[in-house]
Amino acid sequence: MSGGSVVRAGLARLGSLRVGILVTALGAGIGAAHAAPPDFSGVWFVVHPPHALTTVEGTTPPLTPDARVIYEQHLAAAARGDRSFDGMTRCLPPGLPRLMLVNEPFEILQHPKVIYFIFQLNRLPRRAYVDEQLPTDPDPLWLGYSVAHWDGDALVIDSTGFNDLTLLDDAGLPHSESLRLTERYELSGDGKHMHALFTIDDPKSYTRPWTVKAEYVKRPGYEIPEEFCMDKLRNKRRAGNP
Amino acid sequence: MSGCNSSHGIRCRGLGVSVAVGVLAAAAASAFGADQQAPPATQTSTGPQAPATQSPGPAPRGAPGAASRPFRPRTLFNSGDPTLALTPPLLGGRAAPPGSAPPNPDPRDFEGVWWLQGYEYLLGPAPGIPPPLKPKYMKLLEERIRAKNRGTPEADTETQCLSHGMPRLMESPYPIEIVQTPERITILHEVAHEVRRIWLNRPHPKHPRITFLGDSVGHWEGDTLVVDTIALDDRPFIDDEGSSHSTKLHLVERYTKIDGGAKLQLIMTVEDPVTLEHPYSYQRIYMWRPDVRPQEYICEENNRNAPVNGITVAK
């Protein structure tokens, strides 16, 4: 893809993206013309799987009043031991960014045109198409629709097209179908760690975009075992657990 | 996309044939009219691959597909017994529409999206022929076919949002995406987002864990990828109709690109000393489909077919 077409792609996004993200997209066009991107391939474990997300500033996420009502219902239910609000208890996909933050590893297969994520959790796959544009009217999906670009050595993934049936975290932070997610991944100098920023932009649920950070560690030689959530659930029920 | 449990003919990727029990004839009739220009739905298990004539128009995503040959109701052993009626095959994938990216001619590069041509519900040595099951397991297959035709099919693993198992997974009428890395061939299936990992140039572990998709190792013989799979969980069936296998099931798959990369040929050899009288093989063809992207497929979203006492009851 030429720099010009990346610029056009960036401009085409202006209608739906904030200016800051546009600048990132333009920057990617310049970066992409340079050396080969770093290799993110491998199996990654999140270092501190969060229960409740907090912003990089250390504050609680800026919920809108309507979203706060839903969140507090979830907190109250969880306090009663009722987690039926959480589709993960029925083996439904966790959605994003939660899937990137659960306590199970994932594998990245880095292809020039597609970044593949294969999760141990219920063998879920995720694809981010490189240097493509997001669809303008996507069908809502559990894992949305993702496109990737390189911003220098950083891998940036923009996603949209999420359904509103998932939560942002274990605690029960809600989101709407308006969710736009921007992920930024950078490798440490030795390539053994990966730092991530997740920016959540969902004006129906949050008063402003906010960002969460996470760190991952690479586990060379780890082979992701086969995992079927329904099988685990059945074994758990057989063992007498709810 | 939500779950598509074939037992109930929920429309899945528009493959069309709703195989609701009791309306087999109607379903087959509607499917029959779907695409007269389509290639034969099935390949013969032996002999060279005949060049297929493809539909000139783009394959409409979501168009019904079915066997193009005149419809003859198939029954187990050609018995004519309606209680042993087999589910009619589907067309499955077709050639990519004109203007699609040309096939990659590198015979050892399988990367990309492929789509099975044809879709057989019974995976024996030839279409409509059951696997060479030992009498006990042939009787079980008959019972499962009769239960299906009564409207109370046995709830198989796929219906329960567990794995399709093997070799059945490779018979899925959904696209598959192959990703090739130096040590591994990874197959990402659209159906129930199943993932197969084929480890290259290494032996099976001495004590492999029994899993739904088993332990798969592969190597190249010329331009043919040979995949050996063992340690398969015995809960899934060999095929949709319900042919049993044991954990002693041993599969050898031989994949070769043909027609300049427009097709991927599979010769599958099935061996199971517990349930089969003798090993057997069959051939399948996957079409190069650069125009297709695998879609999201979440079985658990539509998990209405949970079994009661082993029988599927929900509609």
XYZ file of C-alpha atoms in Angstrom:
557
model
C 0.000 0.000 0.000
C 1.444 3.363 -0.925
C 1.724 6.192 1.538
C -0.863 8.112 -0.440
C -3.471 5.434 -0.123
C -2.844 5.212 3.609
C -3.396 8.947 3.835
C -6.619 8.606 1.901
C -7.654 5.758 4.165
C -6.869 7.977 7.129
C -8.887 10.856 5.729
C -11.774 8.561 4.991
C -11.947 7.737 8.660
C -12.255 11.361 9.691
C -16.008 11.218 9.862
C -16.079 8.624 12.583
C -12.762 8.934 14.404
C -11.397 11.529 16.710
C -8.620 13.697 15.394
C -6.023 12.060 17.621
C -6.658 8.697 16.040
C -6.451 10.250 12.584
C -3.018 11.546 13.395
C -2.058 8.042 14.503
C -3.309 6.623 11.204
C -1.327 9.172 9.228
C 1.725 8.392 11.303
C 1.299 4.734 10.464
C 1.473 5.520 6.777
C 4.849 7.087 7.262
C 6.072 4.304 9.551
C 4.866 1.552 7.246
C 7.145 2.749 4.483
C 10.194 1.931 6.623
C 11.730 -1.285 7.872
C 9.827 -4.488 8.516
C 7.662 -4.294 11.628
C 8.741 -6.052 14.818
C 7.589 -9.617 15.282
C 4.858 -10.060 17.898
C 4.476 -13.791 17.172
C 4.405 -16.103 20.154
C 2.356 -17.120 23.167
C 1.573 -14.315 25.598
C 0.314 -14.282 29.189
C -1.139 -11.168 30.771
C 0.938 -10.361 33.854
C -1.814 -9.052 36.138
C -5.260 -10.121 34.932
C -7.540 -7.377 36.234
C -10.869 -7.996 37.959
C -12.094 -4.411 37.580
C -10.613 -2.062 35.010
C -9.251 1.293 36.105
C -7.965 4.099 33.910
C -4.266 4.751 33.392
C -4.752 7.711 35.726
C -5.881 5.265 38.422
C -9.470 6.449 38.463
C -12.689 4.532 38.026
C -14.026 4.633 34.479
C -16.223 7.696 33.712
C -19.601 5.964 33.474
C -22.616 7.835 32.160
C -25.593 7.836 34.558
C -27.450 5.169 32.566
C -24.408 2.894 32.384
C -23.766 3.413 36.103
C -27.216 2.005 36.896
C -26.382 -1.167 34.917
C -22.951 -1.444 36.506
C -24.374 -1.155 40.006
C -26.934 -3.851 39.219
C -24.061 -6.109 38.195
C -22.114 -5.331 41.375
C -25.167 -6.040 43.515
C -25.877 -9.312 41.731
C -22.262 -10.444 42.060
C -22.383 -9.612 45.781
C -25.362 -12.009 46.031
C -23.369 -14.654 44.210
C -25.459 -14.268 41.053
C -23.222 -13.976 38.000
C -25.939 -14.676 35.454
C -25.312 -11.196 34.013
C -21.993 -12.514 32.739
C -22.244 -14.487 29.493
C -18.836 -16.004 30.152
C -20.495 -18.214 32.763
C -22.410 -19.752 29.826
C -19.345 -19.986 27.597
C -20.241 -16.946 25.525
C -17.274 -14.946 24.231
C -15.916 -12.354 26.671
C -15.867 -9.607 24.058
C -13.114 -7.023 23.881
C -10.980 -5.817 25.525
C -11.872 -8.420 28.177
C -10.692 -11.332 26.036
C -7.225 -9.750 25.959
C -7.201 -9.518 29.764
C -8.521 -12.889 30.967
C -6.200 -15.168 32.877
C -5.476 -17.453 29.918
C -2.787 -17.084 27.276
C -3.160 -16.365 23.592
C -0.975 -16.865 20.581
C -0.178 -14.253 17.953
C 0.505 -15.394 14.401
C 1.799 -12.376 12.537
C 1.118 -12.410 8.833
C 1.813 -9.400 6.577
C -1.886 -9.018 5.815
C -3.533 -10.379 8.948
C -2.628 -10.427 12.627
C -4.151 -13.611 14.059
C -4.832 -14.007 17.761
C -5.698 -17.529 18.879
C -6.881 -17.682 22.460
C -6.655 -20.641 24.780
C -10.034 -19.605 26.208
C -12.535 -21.752 24.316
C -10.132 -21.722 21.286
C -11.504 -18.333 20.206
C -9.819 -16.728 17.196
C -9.503 -13.082 16.340
C -8.252 -11.471 13.128
C -7.042 -7.904 12.556
C -6.689 -7.070 8.862
C -3.590 -4.972 8.177
C -3.888 -1.614 6.392
C -7.591 -1.958 5.739
C -10.446 0.304 6.684
C -13.145 -0.479 9.166
C -16.536 -1.219 7.645
C -18.907 1.718 7.894
C -21.982 -0.299 8.856
C -20.757 -3.540 10.393
C -23.048 -6.217 11.777
C -22.630 -6.430 15.540
C -20.363 -9.313 16.489
C -19.075 -10.739 19.769
C -15.513 -9.806 18.889
C -16.258 -6.941 16.525
C -14.332 -6.174 13.387
C -10.660 -5.204 13.631
C -8.112 -3.534 11.381
C -4.439 -3.063 12.187
C -1.688 -0.733 11.173
C 1.892 -0.063 12.168
C 2.727 3.185 13.914
C 6.490 2.993 13.853
C 7.184 -0.134 15.893
C 3.789 -0.114 17.562
C 0.957 -2.340 16.432
C -2.287 -0.367 16.515
C -5.641 -2.107 16.174
C -8.936 -0.283 15.687
C -12.152 -2.160 16.255
C -15.832 -1.521 15.879
C -18.999 -3.506 15.278
C -19.416 -4.993 18.739
C -22.692 -6.300 20.096
C -23.662 -5.073 23.557
C -23.945 -8.530 25.117
C -20.455 -8.561 26.601
C -18.796 -6.769 29.505
C -15.546 -4.854 29.616
C -14.310 -6.662 32.732
C -15.134 -9.338 35.305
C -16.679 -6.758 37.626
C -19.364 -5.994 35.053
C -18.552 -2.708 33.328
C -21.078 -2.430 30.499
C -20.696 -1.037 27.014
C -22.981 -0.282 24.098
C -22.891 -1.124 20.409
C -21.221 2.274 19.940
C -17.997 0.948 21.455
C -14.865 1.866 19.515
C -11.725 0.205 20.772
C -8.175 1.263 19.970
C -5.364 -1.035 21.054
C -1.708 -0.136 20.960
C 0.917 -2.852 21.455
C 4.646 -2.321 21.847
C 7.402 -4.828 22.501
C 10.033 -4.307 25.168
C 13.628 -3.984 23.974
C 14.328 -7.674 24.550
C 11.036 -8.736 22.938
C 10.031 -10.754 26.014
C 7.394 -8.333 27.231
C 4.565 -6.562 25.482
C 2.920 -3.370 26.715
C -0.627 -2.605 25.721
C -2.947 0.377 25.925
C -6.671 -0.114 25.402
C -8.670 3.040 24.694
C -12.408 2.693 25.154
C -14.540 5.182 23.306
C -18.235 4.603 23.942
C -20.164 7.860 24.359
C -23.349 6.028 25.331
C -21.670 4.391 28.320
C -18.752 6.677 29.206
C -18.547 10.461 29.359
C -15.131 10.518 27.679
C -12.677 8.047 26.086
C -10.504 6.363 28.687
C -7.487 4.119 28.582
C -6.407 0.951 30.374
C -2.893 -0.452 30.340
C -1.705 -4.038 30.528
C 1.539 -5.945 30.342
C 2.170 -9.352 28.809
C 5.038 -11.796 29.090
C 6.052 -14.166 26.315
C 6.282 -17.884 27.106
C 8.478 -19.522 24.450
C 7.755 -23.213 23.977
C 4.290 -23.069 25.544
C 1.820 -24.972 23.406
C -1.770 -23.924 23.823
C -3.798 -26.977 24.839
C -7.203 -27.778 23.432
C -9.901 -26.170 25.546
C -13.650 -26.462 25.068
C -15.573 -24.252 27.451
C -18.721 -26.405 27.330
C -16.666 -29.443 28.323
C -15.140 -27.571 31.260
C -18.575 -26.324 32.279
C -20.007 -29.822 32.156
C -17.156 -31.237 34.229
C -17.635 -28.438 36.726
C -21.356 -29.153 37.003
C -20.694 -32.873 37.377
C -18.313 -32.069 40.196
C -21.210 -30.351 41.945
C -20.160 -26.757 41.441
C -22.766 -24.291 40.210
C -23.291 -15.646 13.455
C -25.055 -17.697 15.997
C -24.833 -21.407 16.451
C -25.912 -23.616 13.620
C -26.751 -27.055 14.789
C -27.189 -29.066 11.672
C -29.428 -31.554 13.389
C -32.152 -28.993 13.225
C -31.569 -27.391 9.926
C -31.050 -23.940 11.404
C -29.929 -21.976 8.405
C -26.208 -21.832 8.578
C -24.310 -19.554 6.230
C -27.230 -19.953 3.863
C -26.157 -23.424 2.927
C -29.732 -23.871 2.344
C -30.997 -27.319 2.878
C -33.105 -27.357 5.977
C -32.996 -30.969 6.845
C -35.962 -30.970 9.124
C -36.967 -34.466 9.895
C -40.015 -35.575 7.990
C -39.607 -33.095 5.187
C -36.566 -34.681 3.638
C -38.171 -34.880 0.245
C -39.271 -31.254 0.263
C -35.896 -30.099 1.431
C -34.119 -32.094 -1.198
C -36.448 -30.851 -3.894
C -35.820 -27.233 -2.991
C -32.128 -27.875 -2.829
C -32.147 -29.646 -6.152
C -33.255 -26.551 -7.993
C -30.550 -24.458 -6.449
C -27.747 -24.598 -8.932
C -27.861 -26.693 -12.025
C -24.495 -25.452 -13.210
C -22.713 -26.497 -10.115
C -20.120 -29.235 -10.193
C -21.042 -32.622 -8.843
C -21.424 -32.488 -5.121
C -19.333 -35.530 -4.515
C -16.066 -36.886 -5.735
C -15.432 -40.481 -6.372
C -13.175 -42.011 -3.825
C -10.783 -43.414 -6.361
C -9.460 -42.409 -9.725
C -8.220 -39.121 -11.075
C -10.002 -35.916 -10.322
C -12.190 -34.928 -13.236
C -11.922 -31.242 -14.137
C -15.071 -29.676 -12.789
C -17.025 -27.139 -14.767
C -17.737 -24.195 -12.548
C -20.601 -21.807 -12.445
C -19.575 -18.720 -14.463
C -21.214 -16.229 -12.128
C -19.975 -15.237 -8.719
C -20.908 -17.684 -6.040
C -23.557 -15.762 -4.127
C -22.744 -15.925 -0.454
C -25.750 -17.396 1.165
C -27.216 -19.043 -1.888
C -28.704 -22.455 -1.391
C -26.497 -25.263 -2.509
C -27.183 -28.887 -3.145
C -26.353 -31.860 -5.216
C -26.802 -31.104 -8.879
C -27.452 -34.640 -9.968
C -31.025 -35.896 -10.130
C -32.266 -36.479 -6.623
C -32.443 -40.082 -5.561
C -33.286 -40.592 -1.940
C -30.382 -42.402 -0.413
C -30.864 -44.978 2.263
C -28.371 -46.990 4.204
C -27.284 -49.997 2.090
C -29.650 -48.743 -0.662
C -32.272 -50.586 1.344
C -35.135 -48.303 0.280
C -36.190 -48.349 3.928
C -37.367 -44.772 4.660
C -36.425 -45.138 8.312
C -32.850 -45.528 7.092
C -32.961 -42.431 4.853
C -29.659 -40.591 4.709
C -29.451 -36.835 4.807
C -28.987 -35.517 1.242
C -25.559 -34.031 0.504
C -24.957 -30.323 0.044
C -22.995 -28.561 -2.639
C -20.687 -26.715 -0.282
C -18.040 -24.388 -1.651
C -17.649 -23.441 -5.288
C -14.854 -21.854 -7.289
C -13.978 -18.264 -6.541
C -15.817 -15.700 -8.698
C -14.046 -14.095 -11.662
C -11.718 -11.310 -10.652
C -10.643 -13.037 -7.445
C -6.960 -13.277 -6.608
C -5.399 -16.096 -8.631
C -4.295 -19.243 -6.835
C -0.813 -19.333 -5.410
C 1.098 -21.765 -7.640
C 3.659 -22.665 -4.921
C 2.785 -26.322 -4.290
C 3.946 -26.165 -0.688
C 2.177 -22.958 0.249
C -1.329 -23.810 1.429
C -2.030 -20.446 3.022
C -5.374 -18.852 2.445
C -9.062 -19.633 2.576
C -10.430 -22.902 1.206
C -13.947 -24.248 1.009
C -14.973 -27.864 0.807
C -16.690 -28.867 -2.399
C -19.679 -31.003 -1.548
C -20.731 -32.123 1.872
C -21.438 -35.707 2.756
C -23.279 -36.629 5.907
C -21.939 -40.179 5.741
C -18.159 -40.488 5.488
C -17.548 -43.918 4.030
C -15.323 -45.044 1.164
C -17.762 -43.612 -1.410
C -20.804 -41.326 -1.331
C -23.781 -43.007 0.283
C -21.685 -45.921 1.499
C -21.111 -46.252 5.255
C -17.710 -46.795 6.798
C -16.848 -50.510 7.130
C -18.150 -50.664 10.678
C -18.124 -53.852 12.692
C -21.642 -55.304 13.140
C -22.143 -53.840 16.616
C -21.315 -50.337 15.404
C -23.241 -50.717 12.150
C -26.294 -51.515 14.274
C -25.601 -48.384 16.320
C -25.376 -46.319 13.120
C -28.733 -47.750 11.974
C -30.277 -46.854 15.325
C -28.951 -43.306 15.084
C -30.290 -42.874 11.535
C -33.677 -44.229 12.600
C -33.736 -41.894 15.619
C -32.972 -38.946 13.341
C -35.750 -39.961 10.949
C -38.147 -40.254 13.892
C -37.370 -36.657 14.821
C -35.424 -37.475 17.972
C -31.789 -37.411 16.872
C -29.103 -38.384 19.302
C -27.439 -35.227 20.591
C -23.947 -35.423 19.199
C -20.981 -33.398 20.411
C -21.417 -30.707 17.782
C -25.032 -30.189 18.847
C -23.790 -29.613 22.383
C -21.283 -26.952 21.282
C -18.459 -29.378 21.829
C -16.098 -30.324 19.039
C -17.035 -31.854 15.706
C -14.124 -34.201 16.167
C -12.225 -35.813 13.322
C -12.467 -36.626 10.465
C -15.850 -34.919 10.552
C -14.376 -31.452 11.124
C -12.632 -31.574 7.749
C -16.064 -32.269 6.201
C -17.557 -29.044 7.488
C -19.346 -27.086 4.727
C -17.825 -23.834 5.968
C -14.633 -22.097 4.872
C -11.327 -22.944 6.470
C -8.278 -20.697 6.672
C -4.786 -22.148 6.627
C -1.924 -20.269 8.270
C 1.540 -21.682 7.681
C 4.501 -21.057 9.979
C 7.848 -22.899 9.945
C 6.942 -25.456 12.612
C 3.254 -25.659 12.095
C 0.216 -25.647 9.869
C -2.737 -24.063 11.618
C -6.247 -24.562 10.295
C -8.802 -22.017 11.466
C -12.293 -23.325 10.795
C -15.240 -21.011 10.503
C -17.484 -23.691 11.935
C -17.580 -23.234 15.712
C -14.203 -21.461 15.401
C -12.406 -24.778 15.708
C -8.616 -24.677 15.524
C -6.375 -27.515 14.335
C -2.642 -27.393 14.925
C -0.491 -29.699 12.802
C 3.074 -29.827 14.095
C 5.640 -30.358 11.371
C 8.623 -32.682 11.481
C 8.199 -34.086 14.952
C 6.817 -37.358 16.277
C 3.721 -37.809 18.383
C 4.421 -37.523 22.115
C 4.758 -40.869 23.865
C 1.664 -40.298 25.945
C -0.497 -37.799 24.097
C -3.451 -36.306 25.904
C -6.753 -37.485 24.444
C -8.494 -34.489 22.890
C -11.364 -33.840 20.500
C -9.034 -33.020 17.620
C -6.209 -35.302 18.685
C -2.479 -34.924 18.244
C -1.563 -34.083 14.648
C 1.937 -34.186 13.178
C 2.842 -33.548 9.564
C 5.645 -33.826 7.067
C 6.143 -33.265 3.358
C 6.424 -36.119 0.891
C 7.304 -34.241 -2.271
C 4.589 -31.638 -2.579
C 2.119 -33.610 -0.505
C 1.553 -32.724 3.132
C 1.040 -35.918 5.103
C -0.730 -35.486 8.445
C -0.942 -38.233 11.046
C -3.496 -37.892 13.836
C -4.024 -40.014 16.959
C -5.328 -39.583 20.526
C -8.848 -38.648 19.526
C -11.650 -38.463 22.074
C -14.304 -41.073 21.269
C -17.325 -38.876 21.977
C -17.621 -37.351 18.486
C -18.678 -39.481 15.532
C -16.756 -40.069 12.318
C -19.554 -38.372 10.404
C -22.843 -36.549 10.809
C -24.967 -39.688 10.512
C -23.311 -41.202 13.558
C -20.580 -43.713 12.673
C -18.690 -44.509 15.864
C -14.997 -44.446 16.433
C -12.820 -45.249 19.418
C -9.807 -43.533 20.932
C -7.765 -45.928 18.758
C -8.851 -43.982 15.678
C -5.862 -43.226 13.469
C -6.136 -40.810 10.559
C -3.697 -40.139 7.752
C -4.478 -37.128 5.598
C -2.613 -36.465 2.361
C -3.054 -32.910 1.046
C -1.891 -31.928 -2.455
C -2.541 -28.778 -4.418
C -3.922 -29.534 -7.869
C -5.124 -27.526 -10.874
C -2.387 -24.939 -10.362
C -3.469 -24.333 -6.788
C -7.159 -23.808 -7.543
C -7.950 -26.926 -5.533
C -6.585 -28.714 -2.528
C -7.038 -32.449 -2.711
C -7.394 -34.512 0.441
C -7.076 -38.251 0.591
C -8.199 -39.302 4.059
C -7.400 -42.738 5.426
C -9.403 -43.877 8.424
C -8.275 -46.720 10.636
C -9.861 -47.918 13.862
C -9.251 -51.481 15.040
C -12.093 -51.187 17.559
C -15.021 -50.054 15.393
C -13.918 -50.729 11.798
C -13.505 -54.032 9.964
C -10.611 -52.553 7.965
C -9.115 -49.171 7.092
C -10.667 -47.184 4.263
C -9.998 -44.000 2.336
C -11.959 -41.286 0.635
C -11.102 -38.211 -1.378
C -12.308 -34.652 -0.954
C -11.605 -31.358 -2.712
C -11.299 -27.893 -1.173
C -11.692 -24.874 -3.460
C -9.338 -21.875 -3.369
C -11.488 -18.976 -2.114
C -9.507 -15.754 -1.735
C -12.777 -13.833 -1.964
C -14.093 -15.324 1.285
C -13.341 -14.285 4.842
C -14.273 -16.605 7.642
C -17.076 -15.159 9.699
C -17.743 -15.227 13.405
C -19.578 -18.393 14.427
C -20.590 -18.690 18.072
C -22.344 -21.987 18.763
C -22.928 -21.078 22.403
C -25.096 -18.127 21.406
C -27.787 -20.406 20.100
C -27.309 -23.400 22.330
C -30.948 -24.461 22.276
C -30.300 -28.057 21.470
C -28.943 -29.156 24.792
C -29.842 -32.810 25.114
C -32.299 -34.316 27.569
C -31.375 -37.896 28.384
C -29.077 -37.908 25.384
C -31.777 -36.898 22.915
C -32.146 -33.516 21.295
C -35.575 -32.134 22.041
C -35.508 -28.389 21.466
C -36.570 -26.955 18.144
